[in-house]
Amino acid sequence: MTRAQTIALALAGVVTVGGVGYLGGRMSRSAPPAAAPAEAGRKVLYWYDPMVPAQHFDKPGKSPFMDMQLQPKYAGEGAASGEGGVQIDPAKVQNLGVRLAVAERGTLPSGVTATGTIDFNERDVAVVQARAAGFVQRTYGRAPGDVIGAGAPLADLLVPEWAGAQGEFLAVRRTGDAALISAARQRLRLLGMPPATIAAVEQSGVVRNVASVTTPSGGVIKTLSVRNGMTVSAGQTLAEVNGLSTVWLNAAVPEAMAGDVRLGQIATAALAAYPGQTFNGRVTAVLPQTQTESRTLTVRIELPNPGLRLRPGMFATVQFGGLATPALLVPSEALIRTGKRTLVMLAGPRGRFTPAEVRTGREAGGRTEILAGLSEGEKVVASGQFLLDSEASLSGVEARPVTSPMGAMKPAPVAAAATLHRGLGRVEAVSAKSVTLSHGPIPTVPWPAMTMTFGLASPGLAQGVKVGDRVNFAFEQTPAGPVVRQMSKAPQ
């Protein structure tokens, strides 16, 4: 065989293979998706579109809503069996890691936990002032921040005015006139002389015009404005001393928990400085203003401070105590919070699970109080409930509504206005009852671009509309499928 013949045969083979592949591809693309076969030996109750599970059909075929085949629903699956809920094979339940818990009566502590810092007790402040005008002769080396005891000296003042008054008092005392002696003694008191100084002058007969300024109570020196050699006037503030026998713990309590805190309530503080130890106090005030940045209220707790171990600025964790109250409790992890309502998955016999709406109360220690929607002894799914809820939603299972504690059904909510979703599409087919549209993405549903059939709310919407027209439309999601409520031609 010549080289030219070999090349010709190779080209013919490539053309043949390409043609077969092209025809195969055309056939595979043009063939419609096969209908889902029914399993042998199982009774089919109805056929449905997984995208619109509430609409049932009596025979297989193509979905009128989506470009897909209808799926069979068998007897014994989900709510179709008449017992409600969805049924999961026990082996699958074990593989999903489903864990059950029982709704039971228990006690839920009414406690609130917050953080706070130690501060000075501003009700325990002593102001030290000069009783009379004079000169500072001596100071005792004090400084702001020093911790001192009651009666500790701060400075010695020379008071010239006292010398003359005390001399007159001693002269009157030698006369023996009781009335004059009493008047002279009263004059010394009015000049600001302490009773101890008056008694010492009266007993010794010696003038004492140097007075020691001392603190009336112990604590920490917050301010000190006395220096050696300075002149002071009567009533001038020389120092401020803040007591430390008790301190304040200012706790930041979240606004949502403010109702659980009350005056006189017991509080327990734990500090990182003293691990394993707790300090008990009582709530003395709930400040009236809320911190707008953190949405917290400041709760003031007064703590005893033996040994001066609690120092302002220390960080503490606070637990507000309360009486434990009985309640119907379930694990908090069993709750499915959707934003609009709270659900639990009830576990029934033979592997059946039903969603139930509940109304919740307080939460503490990993457990949540159930105010309505459950009865004592009912079993709920504490792990794997989200997968079961998804299966129930896909099967169109309605959640059991909330019932009041007396068993009365919760009042039905007022029907909300229909939500319309809007889009732009091209008419592929139209009749008095339905329209098939090739539309772009609809983010409010959300749907990607696709071709699907919509029901028409009224035959008048189809008037003047023909195949190939571009239309603006608005539809509502209903249990029977999407229904067009508004439709008008769009500019071509």
CSV table of C-alpha atoms in Angstrom, one decimal:
chain,number,residue,atom,x,y,z
A,1,MET,CA,0.0,0.0,0.0
A,2,THR,CA,1.4,3.3,-1.0
A,3,ARG,CA,1.8,6.3,1.4
A,4,ALA,CA,-1.0,8.2,-0.4
A,5,GLN,CA,-3.4,5.3,0.1
A,6,THR,CA,-2.5,5.1,3.8
A,7,ILE,CA,-3.3,8.8,4.4
A,8,ALA,CA,-6.6,8.5,2.5
A,9,LEU,CA,-7.8,5.6,4.7
A,10,ALA,CA,-6.8,7.4,7.9
A,11,LEU,CA,-8.8,10.5,6.8
A,12,ALA,CA,-11.8,8.4,6.0
A,13,GLY,CA,-11.7,6.8,9.5
A,14,VAL,CA,-11.5,10.2,11.2
A,15,VAL,CA,-14.5,11.4,9.2
A,16,THR,CA,-16.5,8.3,10.1
A,17,VAL,CA,-15.7,8.5,13.8
A,18,GLY,CA,-16.6,12.2,13.9
A,19,GLY,CA,-19.9,11.6,12.1
A,20,VAL,CA,-20.9,8.8,14.6
A,21,GLY,CA,-19.9,11.0,17.5
A,22,TYR,CA,-21.9,14.0,16.1
A,23,LEU,CA,-25.0,11.8,15.5
A,24,GLY,CA,-24.7,10.3,19.0
A,25,GLY,CA,-24.4,13.7,20.5
A,26,ARG,CA,-27.4,15.0,18.6
A,27,MET,CA,-29.4,12.0,19.7
A,28,SER,CA,-28.4,12.3,23.4
A,29,ARG,CA,-29.2,16.0,23.4
A,30,SER,CA,-32.5,15.7,21.6
A,31,ALA,CA,-33.7,12.7,23.8
A,32,PRO,CA,-36.1,13.9,26.6
A,33,PRO,CA,-35.2,12.9,30.1
A,34,ALA,CA,-36.7,9.5,31.0
A,35,ALA,CA,-39.5,9.3,33.4
A,36,ALA,CA,-38.6,8.1,36.9
A,37,PRO,CA,-39.6,4.4,36.9
A,38,ALA,CA,-41.8,3.1,39.7
A,39,GLU,CA,-40.3,0.5,42.0
A,40,ALA,CA,-41.8,-3.0,41.6
A,41,GLY,CA,-44.0,-4.2,44.4
A,42,ARG,CA,-44.6,-0.7,45.8
A,43,LYS,CA,-47.9,1.1,45.5
A,44,VAL,CA,-47.7,4.6,44.0
A,45,LEU,CA,-50.1,7.0,45.6
A,46,TYR,CA,-49.4,9.9,43.2
A,47,TRP,CA,-46.8,11.6,41.1
A,48,TYR,CA,-45.4,15.0,41.9
A,49,ASP,CA,-42.8,17.7,40.9
A,50,PRO,CA,-40.1,18.0,43.7
A,51,MET,CA,-40.1,21.8,43.0
A,52,VAL,CA,-43.9,22.0,43.7
A,53,PRO,CA,-44.5,19.0,46.0
A,54,ALA,CA,-48.1,20.2,47.0
A,55,GLN,CA,-49.4,19.5,43.4
A,56,HIS,CA,-50.3,15.8,42.8
A,57,PHE,CA,-50.8,14.0,39.5
A,58,ASP,CA,-52.4,10.6,38.9
A,59,LYS,CA,-49.9,9.4,36.2
A,60,PRO,CA,-46.3,9.9,35.3
A,61,GLY,CA,-45.1,12.4,32.7
A,62,LYS,CA,-43.4,15.7,32.3
A,63,SER,CA,-44.0,18.4,34.9
A,64,PRO,CA,-46.1,21.3,33.7
A,65,PHE,CA,-44.0,23.6,36.0
A,66,MET,CA,-40.4,22.6,35.3
A,67,ASP,CA,-38.5,20.9,32.5
A,68,MET,CA,-38.3,17.6,34.4
A,69,GLN,CA,-40.1,14.3,34.9
A,70,LEU,CA,-42.6,13.8,37.7
A,71,GLN,CA,-41.5,11.6,40.6
A,72,PRO,CA,-43.5,8.8,42.3
A,73,LYS,CA,-44.8,9.0,45.9
A,74,TYR,CA,-45.1,5.6,47.5
A,75,ALA,CA,-47.5,4.4,50.2
A,76,GLY,CA,-45.8,4.5,53.6
A,77,GLU,CA,-43.7,7.6,52.8
A,78,GLY,CA,-44.1,10.8,54.8
A,79,ALA,CA,-47.5,12.3,55.4
A,80,ALA,CA,-49.1,10.4,52.6
A,81,SER,CA,-49.6,7.4,54.8
A,82,GLY,CA,-52.2,9.3,56.8
A,83,GLU,CA,-50.1,9.2,60.0
A,84,GLY,CA,-48.4,12.5,59.4
A,85,GLY,CA,-44.8,13.5,59.2
A,86,VAL,CA,-42.0,11.8,57.3
A,87,GLN,CA,-40.8,8.3,57.7
A,88,ILE,CA,-37.1,7.5,57.8
A,89,ASP,CA,-35.6,4.0,57.7
A,90,PRO,CA,-34.2,3.1,61.1
A,91,ALA,CA,-30.8,2.3,59.6
A,92,LYS,CA,-30.7,5.7,57.9
A,93,VAL,CA,-31.7,7.3,61.2
A,94,GLN,CA,-28.7,5.8,62.9
A,95,ASN,CA,-26.4,6.8,60.0
A,96,LEU,CA,-27.7,10.4,60.3
A,97,GLY,CA,-26.7,10.5,63.9
A,98,VAL,CA,-30.2,11.3,65.1
A,99,ARG,CA,-30.3,11.7,68.9
A,100,LEU,CA,-33.6,12.1,70.8
A,101,ALA,CA,-34.5,14.0,74.0
A,102,VAL,CA,-37.6,14.0,76.1
A,103,ALA,CA,-39.5,17.2,77.0
A,104,GLU,CA,-39.6,17.0,80.8
A,105,ARG,CA,-40.4,19.2,83.8
A,106,GLY,CA,-37.4,20.6,85.6
A,107,THR,CA,-36.1,23.7,87.3
A,108,LEU,CA,-34.4,26.5,85.3
A,109,PRO,CA,-32.4,28.9,87.4
A,110,SER,CA,-33.3,32.5,86.8
A,111,GLY,CA,-29.7,33.7,86.6
A,112,VAL,CA,-28.0,36.3,84.5
A,113,THR,CA,-24.2,36.4,83.8
A,114,ALA,CA,-22.4,39.6,83.0
A,115,THR,CA,-19.0,41.2,83.3
A,116,GLY,CA,-17.9,44.2,85.3
A,117,THR,CA,-15.1,46.1,87.0
A,118,ILE,CA,-14.4,47.0,90.6
A,119,ASP,CA,-14.7,50.7,91.4
A,120,PHE,CA,-14.5,53.0,94.5
A,121,ASN,CA,-17.6,53.3,96.7
A,122,GLU,CA,-18.4,56.9,96.1
A,123,ARG,CA,-20.7,57.0,99.1
A,124,ASP,CA,-17.7,56.4,101.4
A,125,VAL,CA,-15.7,59.6,100.7
A,126,ALA,CA,-14.3,61.8,103.5
A,127,VAL,CA,-13.3,65.4,102.8
A,128,VAL,CA,-10.6,66.9,105.1
A,129,GLN,CA,-10.7,70.7,105.5
A,130,ALA,CA,-8.8,73.3,107.5
A,131,ARG,CA,-10.8,74.3,110.6
A,132,ALA,CA,-9.1,77.7,110.8
A,133,ALA,CA,-6.7,79.8,108.8
A,134,GLY,CA,-3.0,79.2,109.5
A,135,PHE,CA,0.3,78.0,108.2
A,136,VAL,CA,1.5,74.5,107.4
A,137,GLN,CA,4.4,73.7,109.7
A,138,ARG,CA,4.8,70.0,108.9
A,139,THR,CA,3.6,67.4,106.5
A,140,TYR,CA,3.9,63.6,106.9
A,141,GLY,CA,5.1,62.5,103.5
A,142,ARG,CA,1.6,61.4,102.2
A,143,ALA,CA,0.8,61.2,98.5
A,144,PRO,CA,-2.3,60.4,96.4
A,145,GLY,CA,-2.9,56.7,96.2
A,146,ASP,CA,-1.6,56.0,99.7
A,147,VAL,CA,-3.7,53.7,101.8
A,148,ILE,CA,-4.0,55.1,105.4
A,149,GLY,CA,-6.0,54.2,108.5
A,150,ALA,CA,-8.5,56.3,110.4
A,151,GLY,CA,-6.9,59.1,112.4
A,152,ALA,CA,-3.7,59.2,110.3
A,153,PRO,CA,-2.1,62.7,110.4
A,154,LEU,CA,-1.7,64.6,107.2
A,155,ALA,CA,-0.2,68.0,108.4
A,156,ASP,CA,0.4,70.2,111.4
A,157,LEU,CA,-1.0,73.8,111.2
A,158,LEU,CA,0.1,76.8,113.1
A,159,VAL,CA,-3.1,78.8,113.9
A,160,PRO,CA,-2.2,82.3,115.4
A,161,GLU,CA,-5.8,83.1,116.2
A,162,TRP,CA,-6.1,80.1,118.5
A,163,ALA,CA,-3.2,81.4,120.7
A,164,GLY,CA,-5.0,84.6,121.7
A,165,ALA,CA,-8.4,82.9,122.3
A,166,GLN,CA,-6.8,80.1,124.4
A,167,GLY,CA,-5.0,82.8,126.5
A,168,GLU,CA,-8.3,84.6,127.2
A,169,PHE,CA,-9.9,81.3,128.1
A,170,LEU,CA,-7.2,80.5,130.7
A,171,ALA,CA,-7.5,84.0,132.2
A,172,VAL,CA,-11.3,83.7,132.5
A,173,ARG,CA,-10.9,80.2,134.0
A,174,ARG,CA,-8.7,81.7,136.8
A,175,THR,CA,-11.6,84.0,137.8
A,176,GLY,CA,-13.8,81.0,138.8
A,177,ASP,CA,-16.9,82.5,137.2
A,178,ALA,CA,-18.7,79.5,135.8
A,179,ALA,CA,-20.8,81.6,133.3
A,180,LEU,CA,-17.7,83.4,131.9
A,181,ILE,CA,-15.8,80.1,131.7
A,182,SER,CA,-18.6,78.5,129.7
A,183,ALA,CA,-18.8,81.4,127.3
A,184,ALA,CA,-15.0,81.4,126.7
A,185,ARG,CA,-15.1,77.6,126.1
A,186,GLN,CA,-17.9,78.1,123.6
A,187,ARG,CA,-15.8,80.7,121.8
A,188,LEU,CA,-13.0,78.2,121.3
A,189,ARG,CA,-15.4,75.7,119.7
A,190,LEU,CA,-16.7,78.4,117.3
A,191,LEU,CA,-13.1,79.1,116.2
A,192,GLY,CA,-12.9,75.4,115.0
A,193,MET,CA,-10.9,74.1,117.9
A,194,PRO,CA,-11.4,70.3,118.4
A,195,PRO,CA,-12.8,69.2,121.8
A,196,ALA,CA,-9.6,67.2,122.5
A,197,THR,CA,-7.5,70.4,122.1
A,198,ILE,CA,-9.8,72.4,124.4
A,199,ALA,CA,-9.6,69.7,127.0
A,200,ALA,CA,-5.8,69.6,126.8
A,201,VAL,CA,-5.5,73.4,127.2
A,202,GLU,CA,-7.9,73.4,130.2
A,203,GLN,CA,-6.0,70.6,132.0
A,204,SER,CA,-2.5,71.8,131.3
A,205,GLY,CA,-3.0,75.5,131.3
A,206,VAL,CA,-0.7,75.8,128.3
A,207,VAL,CA,-1.6,77.5,125.0
A,208,ARG,CA,-1.7,75.0,122.1
A,209,ASN,CA,-1.8,76.9,118.8
A,210,VAL,CA,-0.5,74.0,116.6
A,211,ALA,CA,-3.2,71.6,115.4
A,212,SER,CA,-2.7,68.3,113.6
A,213,VAL,CA,-5.0,67.6,110.7
A,214,THR,CA,-6.0,63.9,110.7
A,215,THR,CA,-8.3,61.8,108.6
A,216,PRO,CA,-11.7,60.9,110.0
A,217,SER,CA,-11.7,57.5,108.3
A,218,GLY,CA,-9.4,55.0,106.7
A,219,GLY,CA,-9.0,54.4,103.0
A,220,VAL,CA,-7.0,55.6,100.0
A,221,ILE,CA,-6.0,59.3,99.5
A,222,LYS,CA,-7.6,60.4,96.2
A,223,THR,CA,-6.5,64.0,96.3
A,224,LEU,CA,-4.0,65.8,98.5
A,225,SER,CA,-3.4,69.6,98.3
A,226,VAL,CA,-1.3,70.4,101.4
A,227,ARG,CA,2.4,71.2,101.2
A,228,ASN,CA,5.0,72.3,103.7
A,229,GLY,CA,5.1,76.1,104.3
A,230,MET,CA,1.9,76.9,102.5
A,231,THR,CA,-0.9,79.2,103.9
A,232,VAL,CA,-4.4,77.7,104.3
A,233,SER,CA,-7.7,79.4,104.8
A,234,ALA,CA,-10.6,78.3,107.0
A,235,GLY,CA,-12.7,75.7,105.1
A,236,GLN,CA,-10.0,75.0,102.5
A,237,THR,CA,-10.0,71.4,101.3
A,238,LEU,CA,-6.8,69.7,102.1
A,239,ALA,CA,-7.5,66.1,101.1
A,240,GLU,CA,-10.1,63.5,100.0
A,241,VAL,CA,-10.0,60.0,101.4
A,242,ASN,CA,-12.1,57.2,99.8
A,243,GLY,CA,-12.9,54.3,102.1
A,244,LEU,CA,-12.1,50.7,101.0
A,245,SER,CA,-14.1,48.7,103.5
A,246,THR,CA,-16.7,48.2,100.7
A,247,VAL,CA,-16.3,48.6,96.9
A,248,TRP,CA,-18.7,48.9,94.0
A,249,LEU,CA,-18.8,46.3,91.2
A,250,ASN,CA,-20.3,48.0,88.1
A,251,ALA,CA,-21.6,45.1,85.9
A,252,ALA,CA,-22.7,45.6,82.2
A,253,VAL,CA,-26.0,43.7,81.9
A,254,PRO,CA,-27.4,43.2,78.3
A,255,GLU,CA,-30.5,45.3,77.7
A,256,ALA,CA,-32.5,42.1,76.9
A,257,MET,CA,-31.8,40.7,80.4
A,258,ALA,CA,-32.4,43.9,82.4
A,259,GLY,CA,-35.9,42.6,83.4
A,260,ASP,CA,-34.2,39.7,85.3
A,261,VAL,CA,-32.2,42.1,87.6
A,262,ARG,CA,-33.8,43.8,90.6
A,263,LEU,CA,-32.7,45.8,93.7
A,264,GLY,CA,-31.5,43.7,96.6
A,265,GLN,CA,-30.8,40.7,94.4
A,266,ILE,CA,-27.8,38.5,95.5
A,267,ALA,CA,-24.8,38.6,93.1
A,268,THR,CA,-21.7,36.5,93.1
A,269,ALA,CA,-18.4,37.8,91.6
A,270,ALA,CA,-15.4,35.7,90.5
A,271,LEU,CA,-12.1,37.5,89.8
A,272,ALA,CA,-9.1,36.3,87.8
A,273,ALA,CA,-6.9,37.6,90.6
A,274,TYR,CA,-8.3,35.1,93.0
A,275,PRO,CA,-9.1,31.8,91.1
A,276,GLY,CA,-11.5,29.5,92.8
A,277,GLN,CA,-12.9,32.1,95.2
A,278,THR,CA,-16.1,34.0,95.0
A,279,PHE,CA,-17.3,37.3,96.6
A,280,ASN,CA,-20.9,37.9,97.4
A,281,GLY,CA,-22.8,41.2,97.4
A,282,ARG,CA,-26.2,42.8,96.7
A,283,VAL,CA,-27.5,44.9,93.9
A,284,THR,CA,-27.8,48.5,95.3
A,285,ALA,CA,-28.7,50.4,92.1
A,286,VAL,CA,-29.6,49.9,88.4
A,287,LEU,CA,-28.4,53.1,86.7
A,288,PRO,CA,-31.2,54.7,84.6
A,289,GLN,CA,-29.2,55.3,81.4
A,290,THR,CA,-28.4,52.6,78.8
A,291,GLN,CA,-25.1,52.5,77.0
A,292,THR,CA,-26.1,53.1,73.4
A,293,GLU,CA,-22.8,51.6,72.0
A,294,SER,CA,-23.1,48.3,73.7
A,295,ARG,CA,-26.8,48.2,74.5
A,296,THR,CA,-26.1,47.4,78.2
A,297,LEU,CA,-27.3,48.7,81.6
A,298,THR,CA,-24.9,49.4,84.4
A,299,VAL,CA,-25.9,47.4,87.6
A,300,ARG,CA,-24.1,48.5,90.8
A,301,ILE,CA,-23.3,45.8,93.3
A,302,GLU,CA,-21.8,46.6,96.7
A,303,LEU,CA,-19.2,44.1,97.9
A,304,PRO,CA,-17.6,43.8,101.3
A,305,ASN,CA,-13.8,44.2,101.1
A,306,PRO,CA,-12.2,42.5,104.1
A,307,GLY,CA,-8.4,42.7,103.9
A,308,LEU,CA,-8.7,45.3,101.1
A,309,ARG,CA,-8.2,42.5,98.6
A,310,LEU,CA,-10.6,44.0,96.1
A,311,ARG,CA,-9.0,46.9,94.3
A,312,PRO,CA,-10.6,49.3,91.9
A,313,GLY,CA,-10.0,48.4,88.3
A,314,MET,CA,-10.1,44.7,88.7
A,315,PHE,CA,-12.1,42.7,86.2
A,316,ALA,CA,-14.9,40.3,87.4
A,317,THR,CA,-17.5,37.9,86.1
A,318,VAL,CA,-20.8,38.4,87.8
A,319,GLN,CA,-23.6,35.8,88.3
A,320,PHE,CA,-26.9,37.2,89.4
A,321,GLY,CA,-28.8,34.7,91.5
A,322,GLY,CA,-32.5,34.0,91.5
A,323,LEU,CA,-35.1,31.5,92.6
A,324,ALA,CA,-35.2,28.3,90.5
A,325,THR,CA,-38.7,28.0,88.9
A,326,PRO,CA,-40.3,24.8,87.4
A,327,ALA,CA,-40.7,24.7,83.6
A,328,LEU,CA,-41.1,22.3,80.7
A,329,LEU,CA,-37.6,22.0,79.3
A,330,VAL,CA,-35.9,20.7,76.1
A,331,PRO,CA,-32.2,20.9,75.0
A,332,SER,CA,-31.5,24.2,73.3
A,333,GLU,CA,-29.8,22.4,70.5
A,334,ALA,CA,-33.2,20.8,69.5
A,335,LEU,CA,-34.7,24.1,68.4
A,336,ILE,CA,-34.8,25.2,64.8
A,337,ARG,CA,-35.0,29.0,64.7
A,338,THR,CA,-36.2,30.2,61.3
A,339,GLY,CA,-36.4,33.9,62.2
A,340,LYS,CA,-40.2,33.9,62.0
A,341,ARG,CA,-40.9,30.9,64.2
A,342,THR,CA,-39.3,28.2,66.2
A,343,LEU,CA,-39.7,24.5,65.4
A,344,VAL,CA,-38.8,21.1,66.9
A,345,MET,CA,-38.9,17.8,65.2
A,346,LEU,CA,-41.2,15.3,67.1
A,347,ALA,CA,-40.2,11.7,67.1
A,348,GLY,CA,-43.1,9.3,66.6
A,349,PRO,CA,-43.5,5.6,66.3
A,350,ARG,CA,-42.0,3.5,63.5
A,351,GLY,CA,-39.4,6.1,62.5
A,352,ARG,CA,-41.9,9.0,61.9
A,353,PHE,CA,-40.9,12.6,62.4
A,354,THR,CA,-43.2,15.6,62.4
A,355,PRO,CA,-42.3,19.3,62.7
A,356,ALA,CA,-44.0,21.2,65.5
A,357,GLU,CA,-44.0,24.9,66.2
A,358,VAL,CA,-43.2,25.9,69.8
A,359,ARG,CA,-43.1,29.1,71.8
A,360,THR,CA,-40.0,29.5,73.9
A,361,GLY,CA,-39.1,31.3,77.1
A,362,ARG,CA,-35.9,31.6,79.2
A,363,GLU,CA,-32.7,29.8,78.4
A,364,ALA,CA,-30.0,28.7,80.8
A,365,GLY,CA,-27.5,25.8,81.2
A,366,GLY,CA,-28.1,24.5,77.6
A,367,ARG,CA,-31.8,24.1,78.2
A,368,THR,CA,-34.8,26.2,77.0
A,369,GLU,CA,-38.2,26.7,78.5
A,370,ILE,CA,-41.1,25.7,76.3
A,371,LEU,CA,-44.2,27.9,77.0
A,372,ALA,CA,-46.5,26.3,74.4
A,373,GLY,CA,-46.4,23.7,71.6
A,374,LEU,CA,-45.1,20.6,73.5
A,375,SER,CA,-46.4,18.3,76.2
A,376,GLU,CA,-44.4,16.6,78.9
A,377,GLY,CA,-43.0,13.3,77.8
A,378,GLU,CA,-43.0,14.0,74.0
A,379,LYS,CA,-39.7,13.1,72.3
A,380,VAL,CA,-37.8,15.7,70.2
A,381,VAL,CA,-34.8,15.3,67.9
A,382,ALA,CA,-31.8,16.9,69.5
A,383,SER,CA,-29.3,16.1,66.8
A,384,GLY,CA,-29.9,15.8,63.0
A,385,GLN,CA,-33.1,17.8,63.1
A,386,PHE,CA,-32.2,20.1,60.3
A,387,LEU,CA,-31.9,17.2,57.8
A,388,LEU,CA,-35.3,15.9,58.9
A,389,ASP,CA,-36.9,19.3,58.7
A,390,SER,CA,-35.6,19.7,55.1
A,391,GLU,CA,-37.1,16.3,54.2
A,392,ALA,CA,-40.4,17.4,55.8
A,393,SER,CA,-40.4,20.6,53.8
A,394,LEU,CA,-39.7,18.8,50.6
A,395,SER,CA,-42.6,16.4,51.3
A,396,GLY,CA,-45.0,19.3,52.0
A,397,VAL,CA,-45.5,18.3,55.6
A,398,GLU,CA,-47.2,21.1,57.6
A,399,ALA,CA,-45.8,21.9,61.1
A,400,ARG,CA,-48.1,21.2,64.0
A,401,PRO,CA,-49.3,24.6,65.2
A,402,VAL,CA,-48.7,26.0,68.7
A,403,THR,CA,-51.3,25.2,71.3
A,404,SER,CA,-51.8,27.2,74.5
A,405,PRO,CA,-51.1,25.5,77.9
A,406,MET,CA,-54.9,24.8,78.2
A,407,GLY,CA,-54.9,23.0,74.9
A,408,ALA,CA,-56.7,25.7,72.9
A,409,MET,CA,-55.5,26.3,69.4
A,410,LYS,CA,-53.5,29.4,68.8
A,411,PRO,CA,-55.6,32.1,67.0
A,412,ALA,CA,-55.0,32.0,63.3
A,413,PRO,CA,-52.8,34.8,62.1
A,414,VAL,CA,-54.2,37.5,59.8
A,415,ALA,CA,-53.6,36.5,56.2
A,416,ALA,CA,-50.7,38.5,54.8
A,417,ALA,CA,-50.8,40.2,51.4
A,418,ALA,CA,-49.6,38.0,48.6
A,419,THR,CA,-45.9,38.4,47.7
A,420,LEU,CA,-45.4,39.0,44.0
A,421,HIS,CA,-42.1,38.1,42.3
A,422,ARG,CA,-41.3,40.0,39.1
A,423,GLY,CA,-39.4,39.0,36.0
A,424,LEU,CA,-38.9,39.5,32.2
A,425,GLY,CA,-39.5,36.7,29.8
A,426,ARG,CA,-40.3,35.5,26.3
A,427,VAL,CA,-43.6,33.7,25.5
A,428,GLU,CA,-43.1,30.2,24.3
A,429,ALA,CA,-46.7,29.0,24.5
A,430,VAL,CA,-49.9,30.6,25.8
A,431,SER,CA,-53.5,29.5,26.5
A,432,ALA,CA,-56.4,30.8,28.5
A,433,LYS,CA,-55.2,29.0,31.6
A,434,SER,CA,-51.4,29.0,31.4
A,435,VAL,CA,-48.4,30.6,29.7
A,436,THR,CA,-44.9,29.1,29.1
A,437,LEU,CA,-42.1,31.6,29.5
A,438,SER,CA,-38.4,31.6,29.0
A,439,HIS,CA,-37.4,34.0,31.7
A,440,GLY,CA,-34.1,35.4,33.1
A,441,PRO,CA,-33.0,35.0,36.7
A,442,ILE,CA,-35.5,36.0,39.4
A,443,PRO,CA,-33.5,36.8,42.6
A,444,THR,CA,-36.5,37.1,45.0
A,445,VAL,CA,-37.4,33.4,44.7
A,446,PRO,CA,-34.4,32.7,43.9
A,447,TRP,CA,-34.5,31.1,40.5
A,448,PRO,CA,-32.0,30.9,37.7
A,449,ALA,CA,-32.8,31.6,34.1
A,450,MET,CA,-35.1,28.8,32.8
A,451,THR,CA,-38.2,27.9,30.7
A,452,MET,CA,-41.3,26.9,32.7
A,453,THR,CA,-45.1,27.0,32.7
A,454,PHE,CA,-47.1,29.3,34.9
A,455,GLY,CA,-50.8,29.3,35.6
A,456,LEU,CA,-52.8,32.4,34.8
A,457,ALA,CA,-54.9,34.1,37.5
A,458,SER,CA,-57.5,35.1,34.8
A,459,PRO,CA,-58.0,34.4,31.1
A,460,GLY,CA,-57.9,38.1,30.4
A,461,LEU,CA,-54.1,38.2,31.0
A,462,ALA,CA,-53.5,36.2,27.8
A,463,GLN,CA,-55.4,38.6,25.6
A,464,GLY,CA,-53.2,40.3,23.0
A,465,VAL,CA,-50.2,38.1,23.9
A,466,LYS,CA,-48.7,35.7,21.3
A,467,VAL,CA,-45.8,33.4,21.0
A,468,GLY,CA,-42.5,35.3,20.7
A,469,ASP,CA,-43.6,38.4,22.6
A,470,ARG,CA,-41.4,39.8,25.4
A,471,VAL,CA,-43.5,40.4,28.5
A,472,ASN,CA,-43.1,41.8,32.0
A,473,PHE,CA,-44.8,39.5,34.5
A,474,ALA,CA,-45.4,39.2,38.2
A,475,PHE,CA,-46.3,35.9,39.8
A,476,GLU,CA,-47.3,34.4,43.2
A,477,GLN,CA,-46.1,31.2,44.7
A,478,THR,CA,-49.1,29.0,45.6
A,479,PRO,CA,-49.5,25.4,46.8
A,480,ALA,CA,-50.6,24.5,43.2
A,481,GLY,CA,-47.6,26.2,41.7
A,482,PRO,CA,-46.6,29.7,40.5
A,483,VAL,CA,-49.6,31.8,39.2
A,484,VAL,CA,-49.1,34.9,37.1
A,485,ARG,CA,-51.1,37.8,38.5
A,486,GLN,CA,-49.8,40.6,36.2
A,487,MET,CA,-48.5,40.4,32.6
A,488,SER,CA,-47.9,43.1,30.0
A,489,LYS,CA,-45.9,43.4,26.8
A,490,ALA,CA,-42.4,44.7,27.2
A,491,PRO,CA,-40.7,47.0,24.6
A,492,GLN,CA,-39.2,44.9,21.9
